[in-house]
Amino acid sequence: MRQVKPKRGCEDENRISASRISFLVWVYDEQHTAMARRFNDPLLMPDTDEQPKERLAKAACLAGTPGQTYVERRGIFVSVADEAGVRFDADFDGRPAVLVPLRDHADNLVSVHGRYLHNVRHENKMLTIGQGGGVINVLGGWRADPLILVEGLFDGLSLAMCDLACIATIGRWALWLPEIAAGRTVYLGFDASKPGEADVAEYSKRLKHSEIHRLLPPARCKDWNTALRKIGRSALTKWLHSQLVSSGVTHQPAL
């Protein structure tokens, strides 16, 4: 049977169309999910192909595990970590880790974030699995006013030690944040570093319908967990509340 080859013009049109689609996808990713795409998070647990929900369900409560020792060494009460949903997994892709759920605006579990208890050279400190689009909610998370955003799990837990609600982004972007933040006072409590300031600039642009304030850790402290361990819970609590009061905001926990 004679094969009919497509005309050269058709091949060129198809190639152009495919390139155009690829370009549009790239633009969408750049504009809407750039921060989320810093990391190539697997959808499922490596090797076992477990869903985030399945993996989290297998994890143990912190009490009596190496996870308890780990969070306490970082100045966090087990009760505070428990309330945030932190659990312990003895074999999270080969190493022990504390796990925490990331949820979307409807409280659906979309990802699980693991922070390894130890790591050596060239080993990752963290592993996140799932589709993305969620945050770590601490003490009510995004439902509390003012809305406070921080970077990591232990930043969020450190603020919880001071009775402040917040959400931890772990460097990912959730598309629904502008909607729930619109018309509200938002404090950006990212790290006192160049990457932290880059996040502040990016979130300030994206949350354009919010009243944005910068919330820096105390002097000589890169992040909130460093501050908690360096100056202590009482001093950090007073310092945080003084920053909120100086901006004319009274913190109200979520109901």
mmCIF file of C-alpha atoms in Angstrom:
data_model
loop_
_atom_site.group_PDB
_atom_site.id
_atom_site.type_symbol
_atom_site.label_atom_id
_atom_site.label_comp_id
_atom_site.label_asym_id
_atom_site.label_seq_id
_atom_site.Cartn_x
_atom_site.Cartn_y
_atom_site.Cartn_z
ATOM 1 C CA MET A 1 0.000 0.000 0.000
ATOM 2 C CA ARG A 2 1.315 3.395 -0.913
ATOM 3 C CA GLN A 3 2.032 5.627 2.055
ATOM 4 C CA VAL A 4 1.068 9.242 1.697
ATOM 5 C CA LYS A 5 3.554 11.533 3.326
ATOM 6 C CA PRO A 6 2.220 14.759 4.807
ATOM 7 C CA LYS A 7 3.088 17.919 3.021
ATOM 8 C CA ARG A 8 5.969 19.888 4.374
ATOM 9 C CA GLY A 9 3.647 22.720 5.237
ATOM 10 C CA CYS A 10 1.518 20.473 7.463
ATOM 11 C CA GLU A 11 4.585 19.281 9.343
ATOM 12 C CA ASP A 12 5.655 22.865 9.905
ATOM 13 C CA GLU A 13 2.169 23.852 11.100
ATOM 14 C CA ASN A 14 2.066 20.936 13.538
ATOM 15 C CA ARG A 15 5.511 21.789 14.808
ATOM 16 C CA ILE A 16 4.538 25.426 15.269
ATOM 17 C CA SER A 17 1.298 24.451 17.039
ATOM 18 C CA ALA A 18 3.151 22.108 19.396
ATOM 19 C CA SER A 19 5.724 24.794 20.118
ATOM 20 C CA ARG A 20 2.953 27.313 20.757
ATOM 21 C CA ILE A 21 1.240 24.960 23.214
ATOM 22 C CA SER A 22 4.531 24.282 24.995
ATOM 23 C CA PHE A 23 5.166 28.015 25.219
ATOM 24 C CA LEU A 24 1.718 28.708 26.654
ATOM 25 C CA VAL A 25 2.164 25.959 29.244
ATOM 26 C CA TRP A 26 5.545 27.409 30.171
ATOM 27 C CA VAL A 27 4.063 30.889 30.538
ATOM 28 C CA TYR A 28 1.259 29.549 32.742
ATOM 29 C CA ASP A 29 3.746 27.741 34.963
ATOM 30 C CA GLU A 30 5.950 30.796 35.204
ATOM 31 C CA GLN A 31 3.093 33.132 36.073
ATOM 32 C CA HIS A 32 1.040 30.927 38.363
ATOM 33 C CA THR A 33 3.171 28.146 39.823
ATOM 34 C CA ALA A 34 6.741 29.375 39.695
ATOM 35 C CA MET A 35 7.292 29.062 43.429
ATOM 36 C CA ALA A 36 5.633 25.674 43.566
ATOM 37 C CA ARG A 37 7.919 24.429 40.800
ATOM 38 C CA ARG A 38 11.159 25.131 42.644
ATOM 39 C CA PHE A 39 10.840 21.550 43.730
ATOM 40 C CA ASN A 40 10.068 18.481 41.670
ATOM 41 C CA ASP A 41 7.764 16.831 44.191
ATOM 42 C CA PRO A 42 6.725 13.270 43.313
ATOM 43 C CA LEU A 43 2.987 12.641 43.311
ATOM 44 C CA LEU A 44 3.412 9.301 45.088
ATOM 45 C CA MET A 45 5.797 7.871 47.657
ATOM 46 C CA PRO A 46 8.980 6.689 45.908
ATOM 47 C CA ASP A 47 9.288 2.886 45.613
ATOM 48 C CA THR A 48 5.947 2.125 47.315
ATOM 49 C CA ASP A 49 3.685 4.330 45.122
ATOM 50 C CA GLU A 50 1.564 5.195 48.164
ATOM 51 C CA GLN A 51 -0.740 8.201 48.099
ATOM 52 C CA PRO A 52 0.059 10.995 50.593
ATOM 53 C CA LYS A 53 -3.036 10.075 52.612
ATOM 54 C CA GLU A 54 -1.944 6.442 52.850
ATOM 55 C CA ARG A 55 1.571 7.329 53.929
ATOM 56 C CA LEU A 56 0.436 9.788 56.582
ATOM 57 C CA ALA A 57 -2.030 7.239 57.989
ATOM 58 C CA LYS A 58 0.837 4.800 58.567
ATOM 59 C CA ALA A 59 2.888 7.331 60.520
ATOM 60 C CA ALA A 60 2.989 7.178 64.323
ATOM 61 C CA CYS A 61 2.157 9.762 66.958
ATOM 62 C CA LEU A 62 5.279 11.591 68.105
ATOM 63 C CA ALA A 63 5.212 10.548 71.766
ATOM 64 C CA GLY A 64 7.859 7.964 72.568
ATOM 65 C CA THR A 65 9.486 8.095 69.128
ATOM 66 C CA PRO A 66 12.722 9.671 67.870
ATOM 67 C CA GLY A 67 10.420 12.300 66.375
ATOM 68 C CA GLN A 68 9.577 13.514 69.874
ATOM 69 C CA THR A 69 13.263 13.930 70.689
ATOM 70 C CA TYR A 70 13.802 15.789 67.433
ATOM 71 C CA VAL A 71 11.032 18.369 67.842
ATOM 72 C CA GLU A 72 11.873 18.929 71.510
ATOM 73 C CA ARG A 73 15.521 19.495 70.606
ATOM 74 C CA ARG A 74 14.305 22.295 68.368
ATOM 75 C CA GLY A 75 12.374 23.890 71.220
ATOM 76 C CA ILE A 76 8.903 22.644 70.275
ATOM 77 C CA PHE A 77 6.476 21.049 72.736
ATOM 78 C CA VAL A 78 5.106 17.712 71.561
ATOM 79 C CA SER A 79 1.590 18.979 72.273
ATOM 80 C CA VAL A 80 2.126 21.912 69.886
ATOM 81 C CA ALA A 81 3.478 19.638 67.154
ATOM 82 C CA ASP A 82 0.613 17.186 67.681
ATOM 83 C CA GLU A 83 -1.957 19.933 67.236
ATOM 84 C CA ALA A 84 -0.370 20.835 63.896
ATOM 85 C CA GLY A 85 -0.696 17.212 62.782
ATOM 86 C CA VAL A 86 2.996 16.318 62.978
ATOM 87 C CA ARG A 87 3.705 12.582 63.049
ATOM 88 C CA PHE A 88 6.715 10.252 62.863
ATOM 89 C CA ASP A 89 7.721 7.895 60.048
ATOM 90 C CA ALA A 90 10.677 5.585 60.752
ATOM 91 C CA ASP A 91 11.269 4.889 57.055
ATOM 92 C CA PHE A 92 10.276 7.822 54.866
ATOM 93 C CA ASP A 93 12.072 6.887 51.662
ATOM 94 C CA GLY A 94 14.832 5.225 53.657
ATOM 95 C CA ARG A 95 15.269 7.579 56.619
ATOM 96 C CA PRO A 96 13.331 8.581 59.742
ATOM 97 C CA ALA A 97 11.376 11.808 59.403
ATOM 98 C CA VAL A 98 8.654 13.892 60.980
ATOM 99 C CA LEU A 99 5.669 14.287 58.660
ATOM 100 C CA VAL A 100 3.012 16.966 58.394
ATOM 101 C CA PRO A 101 -0.020 17.321 56.106
ATOM 102 C CA LEU A 102 -0.458 20.143 53.615
ATOM 103 C CA ARG A 103 -4.084 21.074 52.983
ATOM 104 C CA ASP A 104 -5.909 23.246 50.503
ATOM 105 C CA HIS A 105 -8.522 25.922 51.256
ATOM 106 C CA ALA A 106 -11.198 23.238 51.665
ATOM 107 C CA ASP A 107 -9.032 21.295 54.153
ATOM 108 C CA ASN A 108 -8.379 18.510 51.665
ATOM 109 C CA LEU A 109 -5.073 16.708 52.140
ATOM 110 C CA VAL A 110 -3.046 17.399 48.990
ATOM 111 C CA SER A 111 0.547 16.696 50.045
ATOM 112 C CA VAL A 112 2.684 15.313 52.848
ATOM 113 C CA HIS A 113 5.904 17.048 53.851
ATOM 114 C CA GLY A 114 8.680 15.110 55.546
ATOM 115 C CA ARG A 115 11.582 16.674 57.484
ATOM 116 C CA TYR A 116 14.390 14.185 58.022
ATOM 117 C CA LEU A 117 15.770 13.783 61.522
ATOM 118 C CA HIS A 118 19.316 13.684 60.188
ATOM 119 C CA ASN A 119 21.142 14.019 56.911
ATOM 120 C CA VAL A 120 24.707 13.693 55.719
ATOM 121 C CA ARG A 121 26.456 15.373 52.821
ATOM 122 C CA HIS A 122 24.475 15.315 49.556
ATOM 123 C CA GLU A 123 21.332 13.986 51.271
ATOM 124 C CA ASN A 124 18.119 15.981 51.114
ATOM 125 C CA LYS A 125 16.833 17.519 54.328
ATOM 126 C CA MET A 126 13.233 17.176 53.210
ATOM 127 C CA LEU A 127 10.892 15.262 50.920
ATOM 128 C CA THR A 128 7.393 16.324 49.918
ATOM 129 C CA ILE A 129 4.959 14.090 48.042
ATOM 130 C CA GLY A 130 1.627 15.004 46.489
ATOM 131 C CA GLN A 131 -0.014 17.240 43.924
ATOM 132 C CA GLY A 132 0.757 20.514 45.679
ATOM 133 C CA GLY A 133 -1.464 23.521 46.215
ATOM 134 C CA GLY A 134 -1.549 23.216 49.998
ATOM 135 C CA VAL A 135 -0.066 24.792 53.110
ATOM 136 C CA ILE A 136 0.716 23.745 56.666
ATOM 137 C CA ASN A 137 -1.951 25.214 58.935
ATOM 138 C CA VAL A 138 -0.905 25.997 62.501
ATOM 139 C CA LEU A 139 -3.427 27.014 65.191
ATOM 140 C CA GLY A 140 -6.139 27.731 62.649
ATOM 141 C CA GLY A 141 -3.760 28.712 59.865
ATOM 142 C CA TRP A 142 -5.246 30.987 57.211
ATOM 143 C CA ARG A 143 -8.530 31.411 59.077
ATOM 144 C CA ALA A 144 -6.863 33.521 61.793
ATOM 145 C CA ASP A 145 -6.323 37.279 61.593
ATOM 146 C CA PRO A 146 -3.945 38.723 60.797
ATOM 147 C CA LEU A 147 -2.822 36.167 58.240
ATOM 148 C CA ILE A 148 0.823 35.280 58.895
ATOM 149 C CA LEU A 149 2.913 33.420 56.318
ATOM 150 C CA VAL A 150 6.226 31.758 57.157
ATOM 151 C CA GLU A 151 8.588 29.475 55.276
ATOM 152 C CA GLY A 152 9.197 26.149 57.014
ATOM 153 C CA LEU A 153 7.462 23.692 59.305
ATOM 154 C CA PHE A 154 9.563 24.684 62.299
ATOM 155 C CA ASP A 155 8.987 28.376 61.640
ATOM 156 C CA GLY A 156 5.274 27.674 61.930
ATOM 157 C CA LEU A 157 5.687 25.567 65.057
ATOM 158 C CA SER A 158 7.889 28.257 66.615
ATOM 159 C CA LEU A 159 5.138 30.851 66.175
ATOM 160 C CA ALA A 160 2.653 28.363 67.598
ATOM 161 C CA MET A 161 4.859 28.156 70.695
ATOM 162 C CA CYS A 162 4.098 31.871 71.025
ATOM 163 C CA ASP A 163 0.347 31.284 70.549
ATOM 164 C CA LEU A 164 0.292 32.767 67.058
ATOM 165 C CA ALA A 165 -1.566 31.133 64.192
ATOM 166 C CA CYS A 166 0.116 31.031 60.792
ATOM 167 C CA ILE A 167 0.595 29.042 57.627
ATOM 168 C CA ALA A 168 3.898 27.578 56.440
ATOM 169 C CA THR A 169 4.383 27.470 52.681
ATOM 170 C CA ILE A 170 7.561 25.295 52.572
ATOM 171 C CA GLY A 171 8.469 27.202 49.443
ATOM 172 C CA ARG A 172 5.384 26.193 47.496
ATOM 173 C CA TRP A 173 2.714 28.448 46.014
ATOM 174 C CA ALA A 174 -1.004 27.788 46.477
ATOM 175 C CA LEU A 175 -3.187 29.356 43.787
ATOM 176 C CA TRP A 176 -6.054 30.026 46.205
ATOM 177 C CA LEU A 177 -4.038 32.270 48.544
ATOM 178 C CA PRO A 178 -4.865 35.584 46.801
ATOM 179 C CA GLU A 179 -8.590 34.897 47.148
ATOM 180 C CA ILE A 180 -8.552 34.038 50.860
ATOM 181 C CA ALA A 181 -6.109 36.884 51.584
ATOM 182 C CA ALA A 182 -8.044 39.590 49.715
ATOM 183 C CA GLY A 183 -9.012 42.524 51.913
ATOM 184 C CA ARG A 184 -7.022 41.198 54.870
ATOM 185 C CA THR A 185 -3.868 42.203 56.707
ATOM 186 C CA VAL A 186 -1.061 39.831 55.789
ATOM 187 C CA TYR A 187 2.311 39.504 57.505
ATOM 188 C CA LEU A 188 5.109 37.961 55.459
ATOM 189 C CA GLY A 189 7.380 36.276 57.990
ATOM 190 C CA PHE A 190 9.838 34.662 55.606
ATOM 191 C CA ASP A 191 13.508 34.151 56.438
ATOM 192 C CA ALA A 192 15.871 37.072 56.918
ATOM 193 C CA SER A 193 17.892 36.122 53.843
ATOM 194 C CA LYS A 194 18.076 36.870 50.127
ATOM 195 C CA PRO A 195 15.698 33.996 49.268
ATOM 196 C CA GLY A 196 13.372 35.191 52.019
ATOM 197 C CA GLU A 197 13.333 38.723 50.642
ATOM 198 C CA ALA A 198 12.725 37.338 47.150
ATOM 199 C CA ASP A 199 9.676 35.517 48.517
ATOM 200 C CA VAL A 200 8.465 38.719 50.161
ATOM 201 C CA ALA A 201 8.721 40.578 46.855
ATOM 202 C CA GLU A 202 6.909 37.803 44.981
ATOM 203 C CA TYR A 203 4.100 37.409 47.516
ATOM 204 C CA SER A 204 3.662 41.179 47.717
ATOM 205 C CA LYS A 205 2.986 41.224 43.975
ATOM 206 C CA ARG A 206 0.665 38.236 44.034
ATOM 207 C CA LEU A 207 -1.334 39.294 47.092
ATOM 208 C CA LYS A 208 -2.070 42.692 45.589
ATOM 209 C CA HIS A 209 -5.507 42.978 47.206
ATOM 210 C CA SER A 210 -4.114 42.548 50.732
ATOM 211 C CA GLU A 211 -2.494 44.939 53.179
ATOM 212 C CA ILE A 212 1.063 43.590 53.287
ATOM 213 C CA HIS A 213 3.501 43.940 56.184
ATOM 214 C CA ARG A 214 7.001 42.510 56.552
ATOM 215 C CA LEU A 215 7.553 40.492 59.718
ATOM 216 C CA LEU A 216 11.253 39.908 60.277
ATOM 217 C CA PRO A 217 12.749 37.587 62.892
ATOM 218 C CA PRO A 218 14.672 39.341 65.690
ATOM 219 C CA ALA A 219 18.158 40.672 64.963
ATOM 220 C CA ARG A 220 20.843 38.072 64.240
ATOM 221 C CA CYS A 221 18.210 35.365 63.751
ATOM 222 C CA LYS A 222 17.747 33.998 60.235
ATOM 223 C CA ASP A 223 14.418 32.341 60.951
ATOM 224 C CA TRP A 224 11.810 31.843 63.668
ATOM 225 C CA ASN A 225 13.122 28.557 65.013
ATOM 226 C CA THR A 226 16.569 30.077 65.406
ATOM 227 C CA ALA A 227 14.948 32.941 67.307
ATOM 228 C CA LEU A 228 12.995 30.579 69.558
ATOM 229 C CA ARG A 229 16.114 28.661 70.517
ATOM 230 C CA LYS A 230 18.304 31.739 70.854
ATOM 231 C CA ILE A 231 16.131 34.128 72.892
ATOM 232 C CA GLY A 232 13.535 31.740 74.325
ATOM 233 C CA ARG A 233 9.782 31.400 74.160
ATOM 234 C CA SER A 234 8.848 34.228 76.525
ATOM 235 C CA ALA A 235 11.078 36.833 74.885
ATOM 236 C CA LEU A 236 10.008 35.816 71.389
ATOM 237 C CA THR A 237 6.329 35.963 72.351
ATOM 238 C CA LYS A 238 6.724 39.515 73.677
ATOM 239 C CA TRP A 239 8.720 40.549 70.628
ATOM 240 C CA LEU A 240 6.167 39.150 68.163
ATOM 241 C CA HIS A 241 3.213 40.780 69.866
ATOM 242 C CA SER A 242 5.077 44.096 70.007
ATOM 243 C CA GLN A 243 5.567 43.903 66.230
ATOM 244 C CA LEU A 244 1.871 43.279 65.650
ATOM 245 C CA VAL A 245 0.802 46.038 68.029
ATOM 246 C CA SER A 246 3.202 48.524 66.430
ATOM 247 C CA SER A 247 1.390 47.894 63.144
ATOM 248 C CA GLY A 248 -1.968 48.525 64.774
ATOM 249 C CA VAL A 249 -3.054 44.894 64.588
ATOM 250 C CA THR A 250 -4.397 42.741 67.395
ATOM 251 C CA HIS A 251 -4.025 39.040 66.757
ATOM 252 C CA GLN A 252 -7.238 37.063 66.998
ATOM 253 C CA PRO A 253 -6.981 33.265 66.861
ATOM 254 C CA ALA A 254 -9.267 31.363 64.513
ATOM 255 C CA LEU A 255 -12.412 29.923 65.999
#
